[in-house]
XYZ file of N, CA and C in Angstrom:
843
model
N 0.287 23.438 54.552
C -1.102 23.845 54.769
C -1.586 23.302 56.107
N -2.152 24.194 56.920
C -2.662 23.779 58.216
C -4.103 23.286 58.139
N -4.575 22.748 59.264
C -5.928 22.192 59.316
C -6.990 23.268 59.126
N -6.792 24.419 59.745
C -7.786 25.497 59.633
C -7.864 26.012 58.203
N -6.706 26.191 57.585
C -6.686 26.648 56.192
C -7.389 25.645 55.286
N -7.131 24.360 55.526
C -7.773 23.312 54.721
C -9.282 23.324 54.907
N -9.719 23.535 56.144
C -11.160 23.584 56.428
C -11.821 24.718 55.670
N -11.223 25.901 55.728
C -11.792 27.064 55.049
C -11.794 26.874 53.539
N -10.696 26.383 53.002
C -10.619 26.180 51.554
C -11.574 25.076 51.095
N -11.779 24.082 51.940
C -12.746 23.036 51.620
C -14.160 23.585 51.559
N -14.475 24.463 52.499
C -15.798 25.101 52.503
C -15.976 25.952 51.248
N -14.951 26.743 50.933
C -15.009 27.618 49.746
C -15.180 26.786 48.478
N -14.399 25.722 48.354
C -14.478 24.862 47.171
C -15.861 24.229 47.046
N -16.384 23.715 48.147
C -17.694 23.081 48.124
C -18.814 24.040 47.759
N -18.716 25.270 48.252
C -19.745 26.270 47.982
C -19.704 26.779 46.550
N -18.521 26.862 45.966
C -18.380 27.553 44.678
C -18.213 26.642 43.459
N -17.928 25.363 43.659
C -17.627 24.486 42.528
C -18.746 24.440 41.497
N -19.999 24.375 41.949
C -21.097 24.195 41.009
C -21.863 25.480 40.709
N -21.530 26.537 41.411
C -22.137 27.829 41.097
C -21.309 28.485 39.989
N -21.928 29.240 39.108
C -21.191 29.839 37.973
C -20.367 31.052 38.379
N -19.532 30.872 39.433
C -18.752 31.996 39.940
C -17.261 31.668 40.025
N -16.858 30.491 39.560
C -15.468 30.054 39.497
C -14.874 29.687 40.855
N -14.820 28.394 41.107
C -14.230 27.903 42.359
C -12.721 28.135 42.385
N -12.054 27.942 41.240
C -10.597 28.130 41.206
C -10.219 29.572 41.522
N -11.042 30.513 41.043
C -10.789 31.922 41.358
C -10.938 32.175 42.849
N -11.972 31.615 43.448
C -12.211 31.845 44.878
C -11.136 31.188 45.747
N -10.698 29.989 45.360
C -9.628 29.332 46.109
C -8.358 30.176 46.061
N -8.021 30.692 44.879
C -6.832 31.521 44.725
C -6.952 32.816 45.527
N -8.113 33.465 45.428
C -8.322 34.735 46.123
C -8.278 34.553 47.640
N -8.995 33.563 48.144
C -9.023 33.319 49.597
C -7.626 32.964 50.102
N -6.907 32.138 49.348
C -5.557 31.778 49.754
C -4.647 32.987 49.849
N -4.786 33.894 48.896
C -3.929 35.093 48.873
C -4.304 36.099 49.957
N -5.598 36.340 50.111
C -6.041 37.393 51.020
C -5.923 36.985 52.484
N -6.280 35.740 52.795
C -6.386 35.336 54.201
C -5.273 34.415 54.687
N -4.476 33.863 53.771
C -3.470 32.903 54.202
C -2.075 33.243 53.680
N -1.673 34.458 53.947
C -0.298 34.857 53.706
C 0.127 35.023 52.278
N -0.820 35.306 51.387
C -0.459 35.553 50.002
C -0.094 34.319 49.206
N -0.499 33.148 49.695
C -0.158 31.903 49.003
C -1.380 31.309 48.308
N -1.215 31.028 47.022
C -2.230 30.319 46.258
C -2.070 28.831 46.545
N -3.127 28.132 46.971
C -3.008 26.692 47.238
C -2.525 25.903 46.027
N -2.742 26.456 44.820
C -2.225 25.821 43.621
C -3.225 24.944 42.898
N -2.934 24.715 41.614
C -3.823 23.917 40.774
C -3.876 22.467 41.224
N -2.759 21.940 41.731
C -2.727 20.534 42.156
C -3.664 20.307 43.341
N -3.601 21.198 44.344
C -4.492 21.085 45.502
C -5.944 21.170 45.057
N -6.250 22.137 44.196
C -7.619 22.322 43.713
C -8.119 21.069 43.008
N -7.273 20.486 42.157
C -7.673 19.300 41.398
C -7.967 18.128 42.325
N -7.137 17.934 43.354
C -7.350 16.807 44.266
C -8.593 17.008 45.112
N -8.802 18.220 45.595
C -9.958 18.493 46.438
C -11.260 18.387 45.643
N -11.194 18.652 44.347
C -12.386 18.542 43.507
C -12.908 17.108 43.428
N -12.093 16.137 43.818
C -12.573 14.756 43.867
C -13.756 14.647 44.831
N -13.744 15.477 45.871
C -14.859 15.483 46.814
C -16.127 16.024 46.198
N -16.009 17.117 45.438
C -17.205 17.708 44.834
C -17.782 16.795 43.756
N -16.921 16.148 42.989
C -17.437 15.268 41.938
C -18.026 13.981 42.503
N -17.543 13.556 43.659
C -18.167 12.405 44.314
C -19.577 12.759 44.758
N -19.782 14.024 45.103
C -21.129 14.483 45.433
C -22.045 14.377 44.218
N -21.510 14.731 43.039
C -22.276 14.596 41.790
C -22.602 13.127 41.540
N -21.605 12.280 41.743
C -21.778 10.841 41.516
C -22.905 10.289 42.373
N -22.975 10.703 43.616
C -24.007 10.203 44.519
C -25.367 10.826 44.199
N -25.394 12.128 43.946
C -26.670 12.804 43.691
C -27.329 12.278 42.424
N -26.526 12.047 41.382
C -27.070 11.590 40.100
C -26.832 10.092 39.882
N -26.697 9.334 40.965
C -26.333 7.930 40.868
C -27.255 7.145 39.932
N -28.537 7.292 40.104
C -29.486 6.538 39.275
C -29.361 6.926 37.804
N -29.234 8.219 37.543
C -29.074 8.682 36.161
C -27.788 8.133 35.551
N -26.715 8.171 36.325
C -25.418 7.726 35.821
C -25.427 6.233 35.527
N -26.010 5.442 36.434
C -26.096 3.991 36.218
C -26.914 3.696 34.963
N -28.019 4.418 34.789
C -28.872 4.204 33.609
C -28.141 4.586 32.322
N -27.444 5.699 32.353
C -26.708 6.161 31.170
C -25.603 5.165 30.797
N -24.830 4.741 31.791
C -23.748 3.787 31.520
C -24.318 2.460 31.009
N -25.421 2.023 31.612
C -26.038 0.770 31.193
C -26.507 0.813 29.749
N -27.214 1.866 29.377
C -27.705 1.986 28.009
C -26.576 2.195 27.013
N -25.551 2.944 27.423
C -24.387 3.143 26.560
C -23.692 1.816 26.274
N -23.504 1.009 27.345
C -22.857 -0.292 27.180
C -23.701 -1.219 26.302
N -25.010 -1.200 26.498
C -25.897 -2.046 25.691
C -25.862 -1.634 24.223
N -25.729 -0.327 23.977
C -25.691 0.140 22.580
C -24.441 -0.345 21.855
N -23.379 -0.625 22.615
C -22.135 -1.102 22.006
C -22.280 -2.510 21.443
N -23.171 -3.302 22.060
C -23.342 -4.702 21.634
C -24.686 -4.923 20.947
N -25.341 -3.810 20.605
C -26.582 -3.923 19.857
C -27.808 -4.265 20.673
N -27.724 -4.206 22.008
C -28.873 -4.517 22.843
C -29.721 -3.278 23.155
N -29.273 -2.125 22.693
C -30.035 -0.875 22.832
C -29.774 -0.055 21.578
N -30.783 0.642 21.079
C -30.583 1.451 19.864
C -29.546 2.542 20.095
N -28.740 2.802 19.086
C -27.676 3.806 19.224
C -28.229 5.219 19.397
N -29.487 5.434 18.976
C -30.096 6.755 19.146
C -30.881 6.859 20.448
N -30.739 5.855 21.329
C -31.363 5.928 22.648
C -30.816 7.157 23.383
N -31.688 7.984 23.989
C -31.224 9.232 24.642
C -30.125 9.009 25.670
N -30.244 7.939 26.478
C -29.224 7.688 27.494
C -27.920 7.202 26.874
N -28.014 6.358 25.843
C -26.805 5.893 25.153
C -26.094 7.075 24.503
N -26.875 7.955 23.875
C -26.291 9.141 23.248
C -25.650 10.047 24.297
N -26.305 10.157 25.445
C -25.751 10.981 26.519
C -24.395 10.447 26.960
N -24.259 9.117 27.043
C -22.984 8.529 27.417
C -21.881 8.905 26.451
N -22.174 8.807 25.149
C -21.192 9.187 24.137
C -20.865 10.682 24.196
N -21.885 11.496 24.432
C -21.667 12.945 24.449
C -20.816 13.376 25.635
N -20.986 12.717 26.771
C -20.149 13.039 27.933
C -18.696 12.678 27.640
N -18.490 11.539 26.970
C -17.125 11.126 26.611
C -16.506 12.112 25.623
N -17.237 12.393 24.548
C -16.725 13.294 23.514
C -16.539 14.713 24.059
N -17.494 15.154 24.880
C -17.421 16.500 25.436
C -16.277 16.687 26.416
N -15.707 15.576 26.913
C -14.600 15.663 27.864
C -13.245 15.758 27.165
N -13.226 15.496 25.866
C -11.954 15.491 25.131
C -11.287 16.869 25.074
N -12.033 17.952 24.740
C -11.360 19.264 24.641
C -10.620 19.676 25.905
N -11.264 19.554 27.062
C -10.609 19.998 28.296
C -9.449 19.074 28.660
N -9.562 17.783 28.314
C -8.477 16.856 28.595
C -7.246 17.158 27.756
N -7.451 17.369 26.469
C -6.336 17.651 25.559
C -5.678 18.987 25.894
N -6.498 20.024 26.052
C -5.946 21.352 26.348
C -5.310 21.391 27.729
N -5.879 20.642 28.676
C -5.308 20.593 30.019
C -3.903 20.016 30.016
N -3.672 18.983 29.204
C -2.344 18.387 29.105
C -1.376 19.286 28.341
N -1.861 19.890 27.253
C -1.000 20.735 26.426
C -0.535 21.987 27.168
N -1.423 22.542 27.977
C -1.109 23.815 28.641
C -1.001 23.669 30.158
N -0.573 22.491 30.607
C -0.487 22.237 32.041
C 0.404 23.240 32.768
N 1.571 23.520 32.202
C 2.505 24.448 32.859
C 1.897 25.843 32.988
N 1.242 26.317 31.930
C 0.627 27.645 31.963
C -0.544 27.687 32.948
N -1.301 26.612 33.013
C -2.447 26.543 33.927
C -1.983 26.631 35.374
N -0.838 26.008 35.668
C -0.332 25.975 37.037
C 0.522 27.189 37.384
N 0.753 28.071 36.402
C 1.593 29.239 36.687
C 1.008 30.523 36.108
N 1.255 30.758 34.819
C 0.885 32.028 34.184
C -0.580 32.383 34.329
N -1.470 31.417 34.086
C -2.902 31.709 34.097
C -3.455 31.959 35.497
N -2.653 31.744 36.527
C -3.118 31.994 37.889
C -2.804 33.424 38.339
N -2.413 34.265 37.392
C -2.258 35.691 37.667
C -3.634 36.271 37.995
N -3.740 36.973 39.109
C -5.043 37.455 39.558
C -5.655 38.507 38.640
N -4.833 39.189 37.837
C -5.420 40.131 36.876
C -6.206 39.377 35.808
N -5.718 38.208 35.426
C -6.464 37.374 34.487
C -7.759 36.906 35.130
N -7.670 36.516 36.395
C -8.857 36.072 37.134
C -9.904 37.175 37.211
N -9.463 38.396 37.528
C -10.379 39.537 37.615
C -11.072 39.779 36.277
N -10.295 39.757 35.208
C -10.856 40.003 33.873
C -11.883 38.932 33.501
N -11.589 37.680 33.818
C -12.504 36.583 33.489
C -13.763 36.621 34.359
N -13.599 36.934 35.631
C -14.770 37.022 36.514
C -15.746 38.081 36.009
N -15.233 39.268 35.742
C -16.100 40.366 35.306
C -16.598 40.146 33.879
N -15.664 39.853 32.979
C -16.036 39.706 31.569
C -17.020 38.580 31.324
N -16.753 37.424 31.910
C -17.650 36.299 31.695
C -18.949 36.472 32.470
N -18.912 37.269 33.540
C -20.149 37.583 34.246
C -21.105 38.341 33.338
N -20.568 39.279 32.571
C -21.375 40.044 31.611
C -21.899 39.115 30.515
N -21.036 38.213 30.043
C -21.436 37.270 28.988
C -22.599 36.394 29.450
N -22.476 35.831 30.653
C -23.543 34.965 31.177
C -24.844 35.748 31.324
N -24.750 36.987 31.819
C -25.951 37.808 32.019
C -26.664 38.074 30.697
N -25.906 38.396 29.658
C -26.497 38.676 28.346
C -27.149 37.422 27.770
N -26.420 36.296 27.833
C -26.954 35.041 27.301
C -28.206 34.621 28.062
N -28.158 34.749 29.385
C -29.309 34.364 30.207
C -30.527 35.212 29.868
N -30.281 36.487 29.597
C -31.365 37.408 29.254
C -32.014 37.034 27.927
N -31.210 36.586 26.966
C -31.709 36.297 25.624
C -32.094 34.830 25.430
N -31.822 33.987 26.423
C -32.043 32.543 26.278
C -33.515 32.203 26.063
N -33.742 31.172 25.226
C -35.109 30.733 24.924
C -35.646 29.776 25.984
N -34.765 29.031 26.659
C -35.179 28.088 27.709
C -36.246 27.115 27.213
N -35.961 26.427 26.119
C -36.933 25.523 25.516
C -36.484 24.060 25.519
N -35.221 23.794 25.246
C -34.763 22.425 25.037
C -34.561 21.659 26.356
N -34.773 20.351 26.289
C -34.478 19.461 27.411
C -33.251 18.631 27.041
N -32.711 17.892 28.007
C -31.513 17.099 27.732
C -31.791 15.975 26.742
N -33.043 15.523 26.651
C -33.376 14.474 25.681
C -33.199 14.965 24.247
N -33.155 16.271 24.069
C -33.028 16.858 22.729
C -31.595 17.222 22.369
N -30.642 16.905 23.224
C -29.267 17.305 22.966
C -28.727 16.599 21.724
N -28.015 17.333 20.893
C -27.481 16.805 19.635
C -25.959 16.611 19.746
N -25.390 15.931 18.773
C -23.942 15.732 18.757
C -23.213 17.071 18.668
N -23.703 17.949 17.823
C -23.083 19.260 17.672
C -23.099 20.021 18.978
N -24.232 20.000 19.655
C -24.348 20.714 20.925
C -23.451 20.086 21.990
N -23.340 18.766 21.972
C -22.471 18.096 22.934
C -21.023 18.522 22.783
N -20.575 18.646 21.540
C -19.196 19.092 21.282
C -19.004 20.547 21.712
N -19.995 21.388 21.427
C -19.916 22.794 21.839
C -19.899 22.920 23.365
N -20.680 22.080 24.037
C -20.646 22.041 25.499
C -19.223 21.729 25.977
N -18.596 20.739 25.337
C -17.247 20.347 25.720
C -16.232 21.457 25.520
N -16.357 22.180 24.422
C -15.454 23.314 24.168
C -15.652 24.412 25.213
N -16.902 24.636 25.601
C -17.195 25.643 26.621
C -16.607 25.231 27.969
N -16.669 23.934 28.277
C -16.102 23.459 29.537
C -14.592 23.699 29.581
N -13.939 23.582 28.432
C -12.491 23.764 28.375
C -12.071 25.174 28.776
N -12.972 26.140 28.642
C -12.654 27.511 29.043
C -12.357 27.598 30.538
N -12.864 26.605 31.303
C -12.682 26.620 32.754
C -11.226 26.406 33.158
N -10.368 26.054 32.222
C -8.947 25.938 32.524
C -8.356 27.294 32.899
N -9.064 28.362 32.520
C -8.643 29.714 32.891
C -9.371 30.101 34.177
N -8.660 30.293 35.293
C -9.325 30.688 36.542
C -10.154 31.952 36.356
N -11.368 31.911 36.851
C -12.255 33.062 36.724
C -13.389 32.824 35.747
N -13.221 31.866 34.825
C -14.286 31.578 33.859
C -15.401 30.784 34.523
N -15.045 29.672 35.188
C -15.975 28.770 35.865
C -16.417 27.645 34.933
N -16.176 26.415 35.378
C -16.578 25.254 34.599
C -18.092 25.245 34.399
N -18.831 25.418 35.498
C -20.294 25.427 35.377
C -20.760 26.658 34.619
N -20.086 27.793 34.827
C -20.460 29.014 34.120
C -20.303 28.867 32.624
N -19.186 28.276 32.183
C -18.958 28.085 30.760
C -19.967 27.156 30.124
N -20.195 26.001 30.755
C -21.122 25.025 30.168
C -22.570 25.489 30.259
N -22.928 26.119 31.365
C -24.303 26.613 31.506
C -24.574 27.716 30.492
N -23.611 28.630 30.317
C -23.783 29.706 29.334
C -23.938 29.124 27.936
N -23.140 28.104 27.620
C -23.243 27.463 26.306
C -24.613 26.821 26.138
N -25.083 26.144 27.185
C -26.393 25.503 27.121
C -27.516 26.497 26.911
N -27.464 27.599 27.633
C -28.497 28.632 27.488
C -28.451 29.236 26.083
N -27.238 29.462 25.565
C -27.094 30.041 24.227
C -27.670 29.118 23.161
N -27.626 27.805 23.431
C -28.156 26.839 22.464
C -29.635 26.535 22.688
N -30.263 27.234 23.643
C -31.699 27.121 23.832
C -32.161 26.145 24.890
N -31.239 25.608 25.703
C -31.643 24.641 26.723
C -32.197 25.346 27.963
N -33.071 24.653 28.663
C -33.627 25.192 29.897
C -32.515 25.328 30.935
N -32.697 26.251 31.867
C -31.665 26.507 32.871
C -31.323 25.246 33.664
N -32.334 24.522 34.105
C -32.081 23.316 34.899
C -31.399 22.246 34.060
N -31.796 22.108 32.783
C -31.180 21.125 31.887
C -29.703 21.464 31.671
N -29.408 22.737 31.461
C -28.023 23.169 31.255
C -27.180 22.876 32.489
N -27.751 23.108 33.676
C -27.020 22.849 34.919
C -26.776 21.351 35.106
N -27.798 20.538 34.845
C -27.660 19.090 34.991
C -26.562 18.541 34.086
N -26.571 18.976 32.826
C -25.559 18.473 31.901
C -24.173 18.956 32.312
N -24.103 20.152 32.862
C -22.837 20.679 33.350
C -22.251 19.760 34.417
N -23.104 19.282 35.331
C -22.651 18.381 36.386
C -22.137 17.069 35.801
N -22.911 16.474 34.899
C -22.546 15.184 34.318
C -21.276 15.287 33.471
N -21.171 16.355 32.696
C -20.029 16.531 31.805
C -18.726 16.693 32.586
N -18.818 17.252 33.792
C -17.610 17.506 34.576
C -16.995 16.229 35.147
N -17.793 15.165 35.292
C -17.317 13.963 35.979
C -16.011 13.385 35.409
N -15.955 13.044 34.113
C -14.710 12.441 33.597
C -13.503 13.372 33.719
N -13.687 14.634 33.362
C -12.568 15.578 33.362
C -12.021 15.817 34.761
N -12.918 16.036 35.718
C -12.465 16.356 37.077
C -11.854 15.138 37.755
N -12.463 13.984 37.584
C -11.880 12.771 38.163
C -10.513 12.481 37.553
N -10.393 12.628 36.237
C -9.113 12.383 35.575
C -8.041 13.347 36.079
N -8.405 14.636 36.182
C -7.465 15.643 36.659
C -7.074 15.388 38.118
N -8.068 15.084 38.946
C -7.809 14.856 40.363
C -6.926 13.658 40.611
N -7.219 12.533 39.958
C -6.410 11.327 40.153
C -5.026 11.472 39.527
N -4.941 12.248 38.452
C -3.638 12.519 37.834
C -2.731 13.273 38.808
N -3.287 14.323 39.423
C -2.501 15.101 40.388
C -2.183 14.275 41.628
N -3.146 13.443 42.037
C -2.923 12.574 43.200
C -1.798 11.594 42.925
N -1.800 11.002 41.717
C -0.741 10.062 41.345
C 0.621 10.747 41.316
N 0.663 11.984 40.811
C 1.915 12.734 40.773
C 2.473 12.944 42.181
N 1.584 13.310 43.108
C 2.020 13.546 44.479
C 2.485 12.252 45.149
N 1.808 11.141 44.874
C 2.173 9.872 45.493
C 3.496 9.336 44.935
N 3.715 9.563 43.639
C 4.938 9.077 43.007
C 6.144 9.958 43.300
N 5.902 11.242 43.458
C 6.992 12.181 43.722
C 6.528 13.179 44.774
N 6.333 12.708 46.006
C 5.732 13.550 47.045
C 6.572 14.770 47.391
N 5.887 15.889 47.514
C 6.540 17.116 47.948
C 6.695 17.078 49.464
N 7.774 17.615 49.986
C 7.936 17.638 51.449
C 6.885 18.490 52.136
N 6.224 19.353 51.356
C 5.205 20.231 51.933
C 3.799 19.636 51.856
N 3.665 18.448 51.240
C 2.339 17.855 51.083
C 1.764 17.487 52.450
N 0.622 18.066 52.775
C -0.046 17.801 54.055
C -1.289 16.965 53.768
N -1.141 15.646 53.811
C -2.214 14.769 53.379
C -3.431 14.860 54.281
N -3.212 15.024 55.578
C -4.345 15.129 56.502
C -5.259 16.294 56.158
N -4.724 17.507 56.050
C -5.542 18.652 55.661
C -6.181 18.503 54.281
N -5.473 17.881 53.325
C -6.040 17.681 51.991
C -7.269 16.778 52.077
N -7.166 15.703 52.864
C -8.305 14.790 53.045
C -9.465 15.513 53.724
N -9.156 16.334 54.735
C -10.195 17.103 55.412
C -10.916 18.017 54.434
N -10.146 18.747 53.625
C -10.740 19.670 52.655
C -11.618 18.911 51.659
N -11.180 17.725 51.259
C -11.942 16.928 50.303
C -13.266 16.460 50.886
N -13.238 16.017 52.128
C -14.469 15.555 52.794
C -15.440 16.710 52.997
N -14.920 17.853 53.425
C -15.766 19.034 53.622
C -16.392 19.450 52.298
N -15.591 19.416 51.238
C -16.097 19.727 49.892
C -17.273 18.846 49.534
N -17.117 17.563 49.772
C -18.149 16.590 49.424
C -19.476 16.908 50.111
N -19.429 17.130 51.399
C -20.652 17.368 52.177
C -21.360 18.639 51.710
N -20.607 19.716 51.572
C -21.201 20.994 51.184
C -21.683 20.952 49.740
N -20.903 20.349 48.852
C -21.272 20.280 47.439
C -22.577 19.527 47.235
N -22.813 18.493 48.024
C -24.047 17.719 47.915
C -25.259 18.612 48.184
N -25.133 19.473 49.193
C -26.222 20.396 49.518
C -26.366 21.468 48.435
N -25.242 21.949 47.899
C -25.280 22.996 46.885
C -25.944 22.494 45.598
N -25.666 21.256 45.197
C -26.296 20.694 43.993
C -27.817 20.707 44.142
N -28.279 20.219 45.277
C -29.725 20.167 45.534
C -30.335 21.567 45.481
N -29.651 22.526 46.100
C -30.168 23.894 46.149
C -30.160 24.547 44.774
N -29.063 24.385 44.031
C -28.919 25.068 42.749
C -29.966 24.601 41.739
N -30.219 23.310 41.675
C -31.197 22.798 40.711
C -32.597 23.327 41.008
N -32.915 23.484 42.293
C -34.211 24.062 42.656
C -34.228 25.553 42.342
N -33.120 26.229 42.612
C -33.055 27.682 42.417
C -33.211 28.054 40.947
N -32.447 27.397 40.064
C -32.463 27.797 38.651
C -33.752 27.390 37.940
N -34.543 26.536 38.566
C -35.818 26.172 37.939
C -36.814 27.321 37.992
N -36.563 28.275 38.877
C -37.484 29.413 39.010
C -36.787 30.774 38.982
N -35.454 30.793 38.897
C -34.718 32.057 38.914
C -33.704 32.100 37.764
N -33.301 33.320 37.406
C -32.263 33.498 36.396
C -30.895 33.459 37.068
N -29.837 33.630 36.261
C -28.470 33.622 36.776
C -27.950 35.031 37.058
N -28.828 36.014 37.006
C -28.400 37.411 37.157
C -27.682 37.662 38.476
N -28.184 37.081 39.556
C -27.569 37.307 40.868
C -26.115 36.851 40.877
N -25.839 35.721 40.235
C -24.468 35.222 40.170
C -23.589 36.149 39.339
N -24.158 36.714 38.289
C -23.405 37.628 37.424
C -23.036 38.905 38.173
N -23.975 39.425 38.932
C -23.710 40.623 39.742
C -22.613 40.333 40.762
N -22.687 39.160 41.373
C -21.675 38.770 42.364
C -20.297 38.680 41.716
N -20.228 38.080 40.524
C -18.952 37.942 39.824
C -18.305 39.313 39.593
N -19.097 40.256 39.125
C -18.575 41.585 38.834
C -18.142 42.291 40.118
N -18.921 42.100 41.190
C -18.601 42.730 42.478
C -17.298 42.186 43.053
N -17.134 40.861 43.041
C -15.912 40.280 43.607
C -14.705 40.636 42.746
N -14.917 40.765 41.436
C -13.829 41.176 40.546
C -13.384 42.598 40.887
N -14.350 43.463 41.169
C -14.031 44.850 41.525
C -13.252 44.915 42.833
N -13.649 44.107 43.809
C -12.969 44.087 45.105
C -11.525 43.623 44.945
N -11.331 42.552 44.195
C -9.980 42.026 43.996
C -9.129 43.018 43.205
N -9.723 43.694 42.232
C -8.992 44.702 41.458
C -8.475 45.814 42.366
N -9.306 46.240 43.309
C -8.896 47.284 44.262
C -7.743 46.779 45.126
N -7.832 45.531 45.581
C -6.767 44.959 46.407
C -5.461 44.864 45.623
N -5.564 44.580 44.332
C -4.367 44.504 43.485
C -3.770 45.886 43.243
N -4.622 46.842 42.939
C -4.165 48.205 42.652
C -3.491 48.829 43.869
N -4.046 48.571 45.041
C -3.508 49.153 46.280
C -2.325 48.365 46.832
N -2.002 47.246 46.210
C -0.847 46.465 46.637
C -1.084 45.578 47.834
N -2.335 45.406 48.234
C -2.643 44.555 49.382
C -2.273 43.102 49.067
N -2.521 42.699 47.832
C -2.134 41.366 47.384
C -1.399 41.480 46.053
N -0.441 40.587 45.786
C 0.292 40.619 44.514
C -0.510 39.884 43.438
N -0.304 40.248 42.179
C -1.037 39.573 41.111
C -0.591 38.136 40.877
N 0.681 37.862 41.153
C 1.210 36.508 40.935
C 1.406 35.833 42.285
N 0.641 34.774 42.563
C 0.734 34.067 43.834
C 2.120 33.492 44.078
N 2.434 33.313 45.328
C 3.765 32.830 45.693
C 4.083 31.471 45.114
N 3.064 30.580 45.003
C 3.311 29.232 44.493
C 3.165 29.153 42.989
N 2.771 30.257 42.339
C 2.572 30.216 40.904
C 3.826 30.545 40.126
N 4.882 30.868 40.813
C 6.172 31.132 40.154
C 6.183 32.479 39.549
């Protein structure tokens, strides 16, 4: 991977990670269309996502410190177990289990079979319709202080759908939140917090694999560049998205998902790009 390719992919990752349009789909599509038909791969995506999640860590720093503090105090009886922040800490942990377990069980499929662009097209369009319908029918009443154990587990199951490129981690969790009656901004906020353990675990896992058994093709300089670019752009996107969804619906994102799916479908049908990326086996 060259420096220019890393720069572009870093920009794409930073722009799309938190929008409900699937960053993994965009990374795969951009890699195939503009960089010789090569998918950067799940490992590259996982490592670069460390930059986007660090943006979440910084943006929500005060919230995260408060949640961890109250969660820790609840363990030793210094805070009530039903404290909203203590409960949030437990829910983030529990909600991260589904994607962690399924990610390990289906690692080979995630890094190969599921990166078929026809699957990506189907998920982009299909889940775009799902989000649009849910957003249209959503009550937008609940706040994060009202989140229940049942809802936390359902959020976690929805996040696990993001293992399929084209679904979108934020799209899955936000759609689940809206379906359960949460406000758009509340659903987005919880989506950001819930992603922290899973993405950091995945990113450091892939990083450890590369360090222990480095590939001769590993270009650490470009990977670091892409990660830094991701961080900077993602920080701005978080700020923008939370303001946007407080006054707008997700319809625009749904229309975009369907449009990009149609474009990629045409490219596949005409043979401009192959459905199975070169690095996906």
